[in-house]
CSV table of C-alpha atoms and ligand atoms in Angstrom, one decimal:
chain,number,residue,atom,x,y,z
A,1,MET,CA,111.1,203.6,168.8
A,2,THR,CA,111.5,201.9,165.4
A,3,SER,CA,107.9,202.1,164.6
A,4,GLN,CA,108.0,205.8,165.5
A,5,ILE,CA,110.7,206.5,163.0
A,6,HIS,CA,108.9,204.4,160.4
A,7,GLU,CA,105.6,206.3,161.0
A,8,THR,CA,107.4,209.6,160.5
A,9,ALA,CA,108.9,208.4,157.1
A,10,ALA,CA,105.5,207.2,156.0
A,11,GLU,CA,103.9,210.5,157.1
A,12,ARG,CA,106.5,212.4,155.1
A,13,ALA,CA,105.9,210.2,152.0
A,14,PHE,CA,102.1,210.9,152.2
A,15,ALA,CA,102.7,214.6,152.8
A,16,GLU,CA,104.7,214.7,149.6
A,17,LEU,CA,102.1,212.8,147.7
A,18,ASP,CA,99.4,215.1,148.9
A,19,ALA,CA,101.0,218.0,147.1
A,20,TYR,CA,98.6,217.1,144.3
A,21,GLN,CA,95.7,218.4,146.3
A,22,ALA,CA,96.8,222.0,145.7
A,23,LEU,CA,96.8,221.5,142.0
A,24,GLU,CA,94.1,221.4,139.4
A,25,ALA,CA,92.6,218.0,138.9
A,26,LYS,CA,90.7,217.8,135.6
A,27,GLN,CA,87.8,215.5,134.9
A,28,GLN,CA,86.8,215.0,138.5
A,29,PRO,CA,83.1,214.5,139.3
A,30,VAL,CA,81.1,217.1,141.3
A,31,TRP,CA,80.2,215.0,144.3
A,32,PRO,CA,77.0,216.3,146.0
A,33,ASP,CA,78.1,215.5,149.5
A,34,PRO,CA,81.7,215.9,150.6
A,35,GLU,CA,81.0,214.0,153.9
A,36,ALA,CA,80.0,211.0,151.9
A,37,VAL,CA,83.2,211.1,149.9
A,38,ALA,CA,85.2,211.3,153.1
A,39,TYR,CA,83.3,208.3,154.4
A,40,SER,CA,84.1,206.3,151.2
A,41,ALA,CA,87.7,207.3,151.5
A,42,ARG,CA,87.9,206.0,155.0
A,43,GLU,CA,86.2,202.8,154.0
A,44,LEU,CA,88.7,202.3,151.1
A,45,SER,CA,91.7,203.1,153.3
A,46,SER,CA,90.7,200.3,155.7
A,47,GLN,CA,90.5,197.7,152.9
A,48,PRO,CA,93.4,195.4,151.9
A,49,PRO,CA,95.4,196.3,148.8
A,50,LEU,CA,94.2,194.9,145.5
A,51,VAL,CA,97.8,194.2,144.3
A,52,PHE,CA,101.1,193.9,146.0
A,53,ALA,CA,104.1,196.1,145.6
A,54,GLY,CA,106.3,193.2,144.5
A,55,GLU,CA,104.0,192.4,141.7
A,56,ALA,CA,104.2,196.0,140.4
A,57,ASP,CA,108.0,195.7,140.6
A,58,GLN,CA,107.9,192.5,138.6
A,59,LEU,CA,105.8,194.2,135.9
A,60,ARG,CA,108.2,197.1,135.8
A,61,ASP,CA,111.0,194.6,135.1
A,62,ARG,CA,109.0,193.0,132.4
A,63,LEU,CA,108.3,196.4,130.8
A,64,ALA,CA,112.0,197.2,131.0
A,65,SER,CA,112.7,194.2,128.8
A,66,ALA,CA,110.0,195.5,126.4
A,67,ALA,CA,111.6,198.9,126.3
A,68,ARG,CA,114.9,197.1,125.4
A,69,GLY,CA,113.2,195.3,122.5
A,70,GLU,CA,113.2,191.9,124.2
A,71,ALA,CA,109.5,191.6,124.9
A,72,PHE,CA,106.2,193.0,123.7
A,73,LEU,CA,103.3,194.5,125.7
A,74,LEU,CA,99.7,193.5,125.0
A,75,GLN,CA,97.4,195.7,127.0
A,76,GLY,CA,93.7,195.5,126.4
A,77,GLY,CA,90.1,195.4,127.7
A,78,ASP,CA,87.0,197.5,127.8
A,79,CYS,CA,86.9,201.2,127.4
A,80,ALA,CA,84.8,201.3,130.5
A,81,GLU,CA,84.2,198.2,132.6
A,82,THR,CA,80.8,198.1,134.3
A,83,PHE,CA,79.8,196.5,137.6
A,84,ALA,CA,77.0,194.6,135.9
A,85,ALA,CA,79.3,193.0,133.3
A,86,ALA,CA,81.8,191.8,136.0
A,87,THR,CA,80.4,188.2,135.6
A,88,ALA,CA,82.4,185.0,135.4
A,89,ASP,CA,81.6,184.4,131.8
A,90,ARG,CA,82.3,187.9,130.6
A,91,ILE,CA,85.6,188.1,132.5
A,92,ARG,CA,86.6,184.7,131.3
A,93,ASP,CA,86.0,185.6,127.7
A,94,ARG,CA,88.0,188.8,127.9
A,95,VAL,CA,90.9,186.9,129.5
A,96,LYS,CA,90.6,184.1,126.9
A,97,THR,CA,90.7,186.7,124.1
A,98,LEU,CA,93.9,188.3,125.6
A,99,LEU,CA,95.5,184.8,126.0
A,100,GLN,CA,94.7,184.0,122.4
A,101,MET,CA,96.1,187.2,121.1
A,102,ALA,CA,99.2,186.7,123.3
A,103,VAL,CA,99.7,183.2,121.8
A,104,VAL,CA,99.4,184.6,118.2
A,105,LEU,CA,101.9,187.4,119.1
A,106,THR,CA,104.4,185.2,121.0
A,107,TYR,CA,104.4,182.6,118.2
A,108,GLY,CA,104.7,185.3,115.5
A,109,ALA,CA,107.4,187.3,117.2
A,110,SER,CA,109.2,184.5,119.1
A,111,MET,CA,109.4,186.8,122.1
A,112,PRO,CA,107.7,187.0,125.5
A,113,VAL,CA,104.4,188.9,125.5
A,114,ILE,CA,103.5,190.8,128.7
A,115,LYS,CA,99.8,190.5,129.3
A,116,VAL,CA,98.1,193.5,131.0
A,117,GLY,CA,94.3,193.8,131.2
A,118,ARG,CA,92.4,197.1,131.2
A,119,MET,CA,90.6,195.3,133.9
A,120,ALA,CA,89.7,195.3,137.6
A,121,GLY,CA,89.5,199.0,138.0
A,122,GLN,CA,88.8,200.6,134.5
A,123,PHE,CA,85.7,202.3,135.9
A,124,ALA,CA,86.2,206.0,135.5
A,125,LYS,CA,86.0,208.0,132.3
A,126,PRO,CA,87.1,211.4,131.2
A,127,ARG,CA,84.5,213.0,128.9
A,128,SER,CA,84.5,215.7,126.2
A,129,SER,CA,81.4,217.3,127.8
A,130,ASN,CA,80.1,217.5,131.3
A,131,GLU,CA,76.6,217.0,130.1
A,132,GLU,CA,74.6,214.8,127.7
A,133,THR,CA,71.4,215.9,126.0
A,134,ARG,CA,68.8,213.4,124.7
A,135,GLU,CA,65.6,214.6,123.1
A,136,GLY,CA,65.8,218.0,124.8
A,137,VAL,CA,66.7,216.6,128.3
A,138,THR,CA,70.1,217.5,129.7
A,139,LEU,CA,71.7,215.4,132.4
A,140,PRO,CA,75.3,215.0,133.7
A,141,ALA,CA,77.5,212.9,131.4
A,142,TYR,CA,78.2,209.3,132.4
A,143,ARG,CA,81.6,209.2,133.9
A,144,GLY,CA,82.0,205.5,134.6
A,145,ASP,CA,80.5,203.2,137.1
A,146,LEU,CA,82.8,204.5,139.8
A,147,VAL,CA,81.0,207.8,139.6
A,148,ASN,CA,77.4,207.4,138.3
A,149,GLY,CA,75.0,205.1,136.4
A,150,TYR,CA,74.7,204.8,132.6
A,151,ASP,CA,70.8,204.9,132.7
A,152,PHE,CA,69.6,208.3,131.5
A,153,THR,CA,67.7,209.4,134.5
A,154,PRO,CA,68.5,212.2,137.0
A,155,GLU,CA,68.9,209.6,139.9
A,156,SER,CA,71.2,207.4,137.9
A,157,ARG,CA,73.4,210.2,136.6
A,158,ALA,CA,73.9,211.8,140.0
A,159,ALA,CA,77.5,211.2,141.2
A,160,ASP,CA,77.3,208.8,144.1
A,161,PRO,CA,80.5,208.3,146.3
A,162,ALA,CA,79.2,204.9,147.6
A,163,ARG,CA,80.2,203.7,144.1
A,164,LEU,CA,83.9,204.2,145.0
A,165,VAL,CA,83.6,201.4,147.5
A,166,GLN,CA,81.5,199.2,145.3
A,167,GLY,CA,84.1,199.7,142.6
A,168,TYR,CA,86.8,198.4,144.9
A,169,HIS,CA,84.8,195.3,145.7
A,170,VAL,CA,84.0,194.6,142.0
A,171,SER,CA,87.7,195.0,141.2
A,172,ALA,CA,88.6,192.6,144.0
A,173,SER,CA,86.3,189.9,142.7
A,174,THR,CA,87.4,190.5,139.1
A,175,LEU,CA,91.0,190.2,140.1
A,176,ASN,CA,90.3,187.1,142.1
A,177,LEU,CA,88.9,185.4,139.1
A,178,ILE,CA,91.7,186.6,136.8
A,179,ARG,CA,94.2,185.2,139.3
A,180,ALA,CA,92.3,181.9,139.4
A,181,PHE,CA,92.1,181.6,135.6
A,182,THR,CA,95.7,182.5,135.0
A,183,GLN,CA,97.3,180.6,137.8
A,184,GLY,CA,94.9,177.7,138.3
A,185,GLY,CA,95.5,175.8,135.1
A,186,PHE,CA,93.1,177.6,132.7
A,187,ALA,CA,96.0,179.5,131.2
A,188,ASP,CA,98.1,176.4,130.7
A,189,LEU,CA,99.5,176.6,127.2
A,190,ARG,CA,98.3,173.0,126.7
A,191,GLN,CA,94.8,174.6,126.8
A,192,VAL,CA,95.6,176.6,123.7
A,193,HIS,CA,92.7,174.9,121.8
A,194,ALA,CA,90.3,175.3,124.7
A,195,TRP,CA,90.6,179.1,124.7
A,196,ASN,CA,89.0,179.1,121.3
A,197,GLN,CA,85.9,177.1,122.4
A,198,GLY,CA,82.6,178.9,122.9
A,199,PHE,CA,83.5,181.6,120.4
A,200,VAL,CA,81.5,181.8,117.1
A,201,SER,CA,83.4,180.0,114.3
A,202,ASN,CA,84.9,182.5,111.8
A,203,PRO,CA,88.0,182.9,109.6
A,204,ALA,CA,90.1,184.4,112.4
A,205,ASN,CA,89.1,181.6,114.7
A,206,GLN,CA,90.0,179.0,112.1
A,207,ARG,CA,93.4,180.6,111.5
A,208,TYR,CA,93.9,180.5,115.3
A,209,GLU,CA,92.9,176.8,115.4
A,210,SER,CA,95.6,175.9,112.9
A,211,LEU,CA,98.2,177.9,114.9
A,212,ALA,CA,97.1,176.2,118.1
A,213,GLY,CA,97.6,172.9,116.3
A,214,GLU,CA,101.2,173.8,115.5
A,215,ILE,CA,101.8,174.8,119.1
A,216,ASP,CA,100.3,171.5,120.3
A,217,ARG,CA,102.6,169.6,118.1
A,218,ALA,CA,105.6,171.6,119.3
A,219,LEU,CA,104.6,171.0,123.0
A,220,ARG,CA,104.2,167.3,122.4
A,221,PHE,CA,107.6,167.3,120.7
A,222,MET,CA,109.2,169.0,123.7
A,223,ALA,CA,107.5,166.6,126.1
A,224,ALA,CA,108.7,163.6,124.0
A,225,CYS,CA,112.2,165.0,124.3
A,226,GLY,CA,111.9,165.1,128.0
A,227,VAL,CA,111.7,168.9,128.3
A,228,ASP,CA,110.0,170.0,131.5
A,229,ASN,CA,106.9,172.0,130.5
A,230,THR,CA,105.7,172.9,133.9
A,231,ALA,CA,106.6,176.6,133.4
A,232,LEU,CA,103.8,176.7,130.8
A,233,THR,CA,101.0,175.9,133.3
A,234,GLN,CA,100.7,179.4,134.7
A,235,THR,CA,100.9,182.8,133.1
A,236,GLU,CA,101.6,186.2,134.5
A,237,PHE,CA,98.7,188.5,134.0
A,238,TYR,CA,98.6,192.1,135.3
A,239,VAL,CA,95.8,194.7,135.6
A,240,SER,CA,95.8,198.3,134.8
A,241,HIS,CA,93.5,201.3,134.5
A,242,GLU,CA,93.5,205.0,133.9
A,243,ALA,CA,94.2,206.6,137.3
A,244,LEU,CA,91.6,209.3,136.8
A,245,LEU,CA,89.6,209.5,140.0
A,246,LEU,CA,91.9,210.7,142.7
A,247,ASP,CA,89.3,210.1,145.4
A,248,TYR,CA,89.6,206.4,144.5
A,249,GLU,CA,93.4,206.2,143.9
A,250,ARG,CA,94.5,208.1,147.0
A,251,PRO,CA,93.0,205.8,149.7
A,252,LEU,CA,94.3,202.8,147.9
A,253,THR,CA,97.9,204.2,148.0
A,254,ARG,CA,99.9,202.4,150.6
A,255,VAL,CA,103.4,202.2,152.0
A,256,ASP,CA,105.4,199.2,150.9
A,257,SER,CA,106.5,197.6,154.2
A,258,ARG,CA,109.7,196.3,152.5
A,259,THR,CA,111.0,199.6,151.3
A,260,GLY,CA,108.8,202.4,152.8
A,261,ASP,CA,107.9,203.5,149.2
A,262,LEU,CA,104.4,204.4,148.1
A,263,TYR,CA,102.5,202.2,145.7
A,264,ASP,CA,99.0,202.8,144.3
A,265,THR,CA,97.6,199.3,145.1
A,266,SER,CA,94.5,199.7,142.9
A,267,GLY,CA,96.3,198.1,140.0
A,268,HIS,CA,99.7,197.0,138.8
A,269,MET,CA,100.1,199.7,136.2
A,270,LEU,CA,98.3,203.0,136.1
A,271,TRP,CA,98.1,205.4,133.2
A,272,ILE,CA,97.4,209.1,132.8
A,273,GLY,CA,95.0,210.0,130.0
A,274,GLU,CA,95.4,212.4,127.2
A,275,ARG,CA,93.1,214.9,128.9
A,276,THR,CA,94.8,214.9,132.3
A,277,ARG,CA,98.5,214.8,131.4
A,278,ASP,CA,99.2,218.5,132.1
A,279,ILE,CA,102.7,218.7,133.6
A,280,ASP,CA,101.4,221.1,136.4
A,281,GLY,CA,98.2,219.1,137.0
A,282,ALA,CA,97.2,216.9,139.9
A,283,HIS,CA,97.4,213.6,138.1
A,284,VAL,CA,101.0,213.9,137.0
A,285,GLU,CA,102.0,215.1,140.5
A,286,PHE,CA,100.1,212.2,142.2
A,287,LEU,CA,101.6,209.5,140.1
A,288,SER,CA,105.1,211.0,140.3
A,289,HIS,CA,105.1,209.8,144.0
A,290,VAL,CA,104.1,206.2,143.5
A,291,ARG,CA,106.5,203.4,142.4
A,292,ASN,CA,104.1,201.5,140.1
A,293,PRO,CA,104.9,201.4,136.4
A,294,ILE,CA,103.2,204.5,134.8
A,295,GLY,CA,101.8,205.1,131.4
A,296,VAL,CA,101.0,208.4,129.8
A,297,LYS,CA,98.8,208.8,126.7
A,298,LEU,CA,100.2,211.1,124.1
A,299,GLY,CA,97.9,212.5,121.4
A,300,PRO,CA,98.8,214.3,118.1
A,301,THR,CA,99.5,217.7,119.8
A,302,ALA,CA,102.1,216.3,122.1
A,303,THR,CA,105.5,217.9,121.6
A,304,VAL,CA,109.0,216.6,122.3
A,305,ASP,CA,109.2,219.2,125.1
A,306,ASP,CA,106.0,217.8,126.6
A,307,ALA,CA,107.4,214.3,126.5
A,308,LEU,CA,110.7,215.4,128.0
A,309,ARG,CA,109.0,217.3,130.8
A,310,LEU,CA,106.9,214.3,131.6
A,311,ILE,CA,110.0,212.1,131.7
A,312,ASP,CA,111.7,214.5,134.1
A,313,LYS,CA,108.8,214.6,136.4
A,314,LEU,CA,107.6,211.0,136.3
A,315,ASP,CA,110.9,209.2,135.7
A,316,PRO,CA,113.7,211.5,136.8
A,317,GLU,CA,116.0,208.5,137.4
A,318,ARG,CA,115.2,207.1,134.0
A,319,GLU,CA,114.5,203.8,135.5
A,320,PRO,CA,113.9,201.1,132.8
A,321,GLY,CA,110.2,200.0,132.7
A,322,ARG,CA,109.0,202.9,134.9
A,323,LEU,CA,107.5,205.0,132.1
A,324,THR,CA,105.4,203.9,129.1
A,325,PHE,CA,104.3,206.4,126.4
A,326,ILE,CA,101.0,205.2,124.8
A,327,THR,CA,100.7,207.2,121.6
A,328,ARG,CA,97.2,207.7,120.1
A,329,MET,CA,97.7,209.9,117.1
A,330,GLY,CA,95.1,208.9,114.6
A,331,ALA,CA,95.8,207.1,111.3
A,332,GLY,CA,96.0,210.3,109.3
A,333,LYS,CA,98.6,211.9,111.6
A,334,ILE,CA,100.8,209.2,113.0
A,335,ARG,CA,103.3,209.2,110.1
A,336,ASP,CA,103.7,212.9,110.4
A,337,VAL,CA,103.9,213.3,114.1
A,338,LEU,CA,105.4,210.2,115.7
A,339,PRO,CA,108.8,210.0,114.1
A,340,GLY,CA,109.8,213.5,115.4
A,341,LEU,CA,108.6,212.6,118.9
A,342,LEU,CA,110.5,209.4,118.9
A,343,ALA,CA,113.7,211.0,117.6
A,344,GLY,CA,113.5,213.9,120.0
A,345,VAL,CA,113.1,211.7,123.0
A,346,ARG,CA,115.9,209.4,121.8
A,347,ASP,CA,118.2,212.3,121.2
A,348,ALA,CA,117.7,213.4,124.8
A,349,GLY,CA,119.0,209.9,125.9
A,350,ALA,CA,115.7,208.6,127.3
A,351,THR,CA,114.4,205.1,126.6
A,352,PRO,CA,110.7,204.9,127.6
A,353,LEU,CA,108.6,202.0,126.4
A,354,TRP,CA,106.6,203.1,123.3
A,355,VAL,CA,103.2,201.6,122.8
A,356,THR,CA,100.5,202.3,120.3
A,357,ASP,CA,96.8,202.9,121.1
A,358,PRO,CA,95.4,202.8,117.6
A,359,MET,CA,91.8,203.3,118.9
A,360,HIS,CA,91.5,206.8,120.5
A,361,GLY,CA,92.7,208.8,117.5
A,362,ASN,CA,90.3,207.2,115.2
A,363,GLY,CA,86.9,207.8,116.7
A,364,MET,CA,83.9,208.9,114.6
A,365,THR,CA,80.1,209.2,115.2
A,366,THR,CA,77.7,207.8,112.6
A,367,ALA,CA,74.7,209.7,111.4
A,368,THR,CA,72.6,207.5,113.6
A,369,GLY,CA,74.6,208.5,116.7
A,370,TYR,CA,76.9,205.5,117.2
A,371,LYS,CA,80.4,206.2,118.4
A,372,THR,CA,82.5,203.9,116.2
A,373,ARG,CA,85.9,203.3,114.6
A,374,ARG,CA,86.9,201.7,111.4
A,375,PHE,CA,89.0,198.6,111.7
A,376,ASP,CA,90.9,199.7,108.7
A,377,ASP,CA,91.9,203.0,110.4
A,378,VAL,CA,93.0,201.0,113.5
A,379,MET,CA,95.1,198.8,111.3
A,380,ASP,CA,96.5,201.8,109.4
A,381,GLU,CA,97.6,203.5,112.6
A,382,LEU,CA,99.2,200.2,113.8
A,383,ARG,CA,101.2,200.0,110.6
A,384,GLY,CA,102.1,203.7,110.9
A,385,PHE,CA,103.4,203.0,114.4
A,386,PHE,CA,105.7,200.2,113.1
A,387,GLU,CA,106.8,202.4,110.2
A,388,ALA,CA,107.7,205.3,112.4
A,389,HIS,CA,109.8,203.1,114.7
A,390,ARG,CA,111.6,201.6,111.7
A,391,GLU,CA,112.3,205.0,110.4
A,392,VAL,CA,113.8,206.3,113.6
A,393,GLY,CA,115.4,203.0,114.8
A,394,THR,CA,113.4,202.8,118.1
A,395,TYR,CA,111.5,199.8,119.3
A,396,PRO,CA,107.7,199.5,118.8
A,397,GLY,CA,107.1,197.9,122.2
A,398,GLY,CA,103.4,197.1,122.5
A,399,ILE,CA,99.8,197.7,121.7
A,400,HIS,CA,97.0,199.1,123.8
A,401,ILE,CA,93.5,198.1,122.6
A,402,GLU,CA,89.9,198.5,123.5
A,403,LEU,CA,88.4,195.0,123.1
A,404,THR,CA,86.0,192.5,124.4
A,405,GLY,CA,85.6,188.7,124.1
A,406,ASP,CA,82.0,189.2,123.2
A,407,ASP,CA,80.6,189.1,119.7
A,408,VAL,CA,79.6,192.8,119.7
A,409,THR,CA,79.1,195.1,116.7
A,410,GLU,CA,80.8,198.3,117.7
A,411,CYS,CA,83.7,198.8,115.3
A,412,LEU,CA,83.2,199.0,111.5
A,413,GLY,CA,84.8,196.5,109.1
A,414,GLY,CA,87.0,193.5,109.8
A,415,SER,CA,86.5,190.4,107.8
A,416,GLU,CA,82.9,190.2,109.0
A,417,ASN,CA,82.5,193.5,107.3
A,418,ILE,CA,80.4,195.2,110.0
A,419,ASP,CA,78.7,198.1,108.4
A,420,GLU,CA,76.8,201.1,109.8
A,421,ALA,CA,73.5,199.3,109.7
A,422,THR,CA,74.9,196.4,111.6
A,423,LEU,CA,76.2,198.5,114.5
A,424,ALA,CA,72.7,198.6,116.0
A,425,THR,CA,72.5,194.8,116.3
A,426,ARG,CA,74.8,194.4,119.2
A,427,TYR,CA,76.2,197.7,120.4
A,428,GLU,CA,76.9,197.3,124.2
A,429,SER,CA,79.7,199.6,125.1
A,430,VAL,CA,78.8,202.3,127.6
A,431,CYS,CA,81.7,204.5,126.3
A,432,ASP,CA,84.0,203.8,123.3
A,433,PRO,CA,83.5,201.1,120.7
A,434,ARG,CA,85.6,197.9,121.2
A,435,LEU,CA,87.0,195.4,118.8
A,436,ASN,CA,85.0,192.2,119.1
A,437,HIS,CA,86.6,188.7,119.6
A,438,MET,CA,87.1,188.1,115.9
A,439,GLN,CA,88.5,191.6,115.2
A,440,SER,CA,90.8,191.3,118.1
A,441,LEU,CA,92.3,188.0,116.8
A,442,GLU,CA,92.6,189.5,113.3
A,443,LEU,CA,94.5,192.4,114.7
A,444,ALA,CA,96.8,190.1,116.6
A,445,PHE,CA,97.6,188.2,113.4
A,446,GLN,CA,98.5,191.4,111.6
A,447,VAL,CA,100.6,192.7,114.5
A,448,ALA,CA,102.4,189.3,114.5
A,449,GLU,CA,103.3,189.9,110.8
A,450,GLU,CA,104.7,193.3,111.7
A,451,LEU,CA,106.7,191.8,114.5
A,452,LYS,CA,108.1,189.1,112.2
A,453,LYS,CA,109.7,191.9,110.1
A,454,ILE,CA,111.7,193.0,113.2
A,455,SER,CA,112.8,189.7,114.6
B,501,E4P,O1,87.6,206.6,126.6
B,501,E4P,C1,87.9,207.7,126.3
B,501,E4P,C2,87.1,208.9,126.6
B,501,E4P,O2,86.4,208.7,127.7
B,501,E4P,C3,86.1,209.0,125.5
B,501,E4P,O3,86.7,208.8,124.2
B,501,E4P,C4,85.5,210.3,125.6
B,501,E4P,O4,84.4,210.2,124.9
B,501,E4P,P1,83.3,211.4,124.7
B,501,E4P,O5,83.9,212.3,123.6
B,501,E4P,O6,82.1,210.7,124.2
B,501,E4P,O7,83.1,212.1,126.0
B,502,PEP,C1,90.2,207.9,127.7
B,502,PEP,C2,91.0,207.1,127.1
B,502,PEP,O1,92.0,207.4,126.2
B,502,PEP,P1,92.7,208.8,126.0
B,502,PEP,O2,93.1,209.4,127.3
B,502,PEP,O3,93.8,208.5,125.1
B,502,PEP,O4,91.7,209.7,125.3
B,502,PEP,C3,90.9,205.6,127.2
B,502,PEP,O5,91.9,205.0,127.1
B,502,PEP,O6,89.8,205.1,127.3
B,503,MN,MN1,88.2,204.8,125.5
């Protein structure tokens, strides 16, 4: 009898969720064989959740404190993860980079830093064009490893629904390693020096070393005073991705047995991209029905009205930590556009978490065809973000960055002074250019300076 009632409630919840199927879903692949998509969906539905509802709730609580100005969000990782790069070393180096950045920020701001990877599911990409042409040959654009392959051949570029299931398994093994690293002693703050090992020595590294030395001394001081440091042996680390591919997100959406609510168990936090945030579109409808913390990217054309309608749809209860706006305006526009948006939302009585993505508004393509960004533009947008919040009196609650722990040459500038000619030496991104390890640390030091001005 009880299970009968429960089943009905679950069915009702899924029926409400499935309202998205009648709406336009932008940026979806054209799958050649609908039967094969249905097969993958059944396969995904039968797999265990990747994350648990309680973890998503905990992240929502943490984000609520960031929205109140009591914590800071560090969200980062690849533009597009790939199955091939989901190796122990590459995952470890990205986690180490985020841990190092978090230490720099925590120490600078004297406040908790919430660590969220663009990891374990960041496999689907929206594209400006459905096709790519190279030397007269036109093929479908690469849409992320969850859809097709990066190699420029007809076979590789065909959308293959078996990739949905493969993506789940790669996410599971990535998340397993992240959990091992962050809970099994590797993220112990007493390892603060060890996280720097293995990276090429450079000025940002050296600056980090001296900060790590200060932290070490502080920890030894605390231990000598008899303070129990065991809380420092583990760290909370969450995973997030753009919830773009609804054929992946829907089968991983489950009923929380504690509450009967729906959670998208593919990641702790999911975000909606700039290209799919239409208020009447499928993505907004879908995510309005799951309880995870949700992000929405807002580009330079976003109006106060857009933001308020998104709040009403995605966060009608105005629950702290539920909604994060990730602004990506471009260095040249942020100072003009962001203050009005912040003020309009504040005046409507809403308090979302405001985060800056200083990457996506600053893209450019070199004459030789490399997608890149100038480190100086990224830093300029970051400063503009802090300025806008200072002007309006709202809280700049976090950063969202495309980065890698590898020593790649994808973004111009930084103190290594990567120039256009150097881009070719180690350009590995399959989508957007990422900050390398050193540029990521440099950025963290500069954000810490901005945060010091607030605290
Ligand atoms: O990551 C973001 C988008 O997928 C990317 O910026 C789109 O790039 P494109 O203009 O090369 O398609
Ligand atoms: C596609 C992305 O960003 P946006 O939606 O802001 O363009 C991204 O974060 O990789
Ligand atoms: Mn990107």
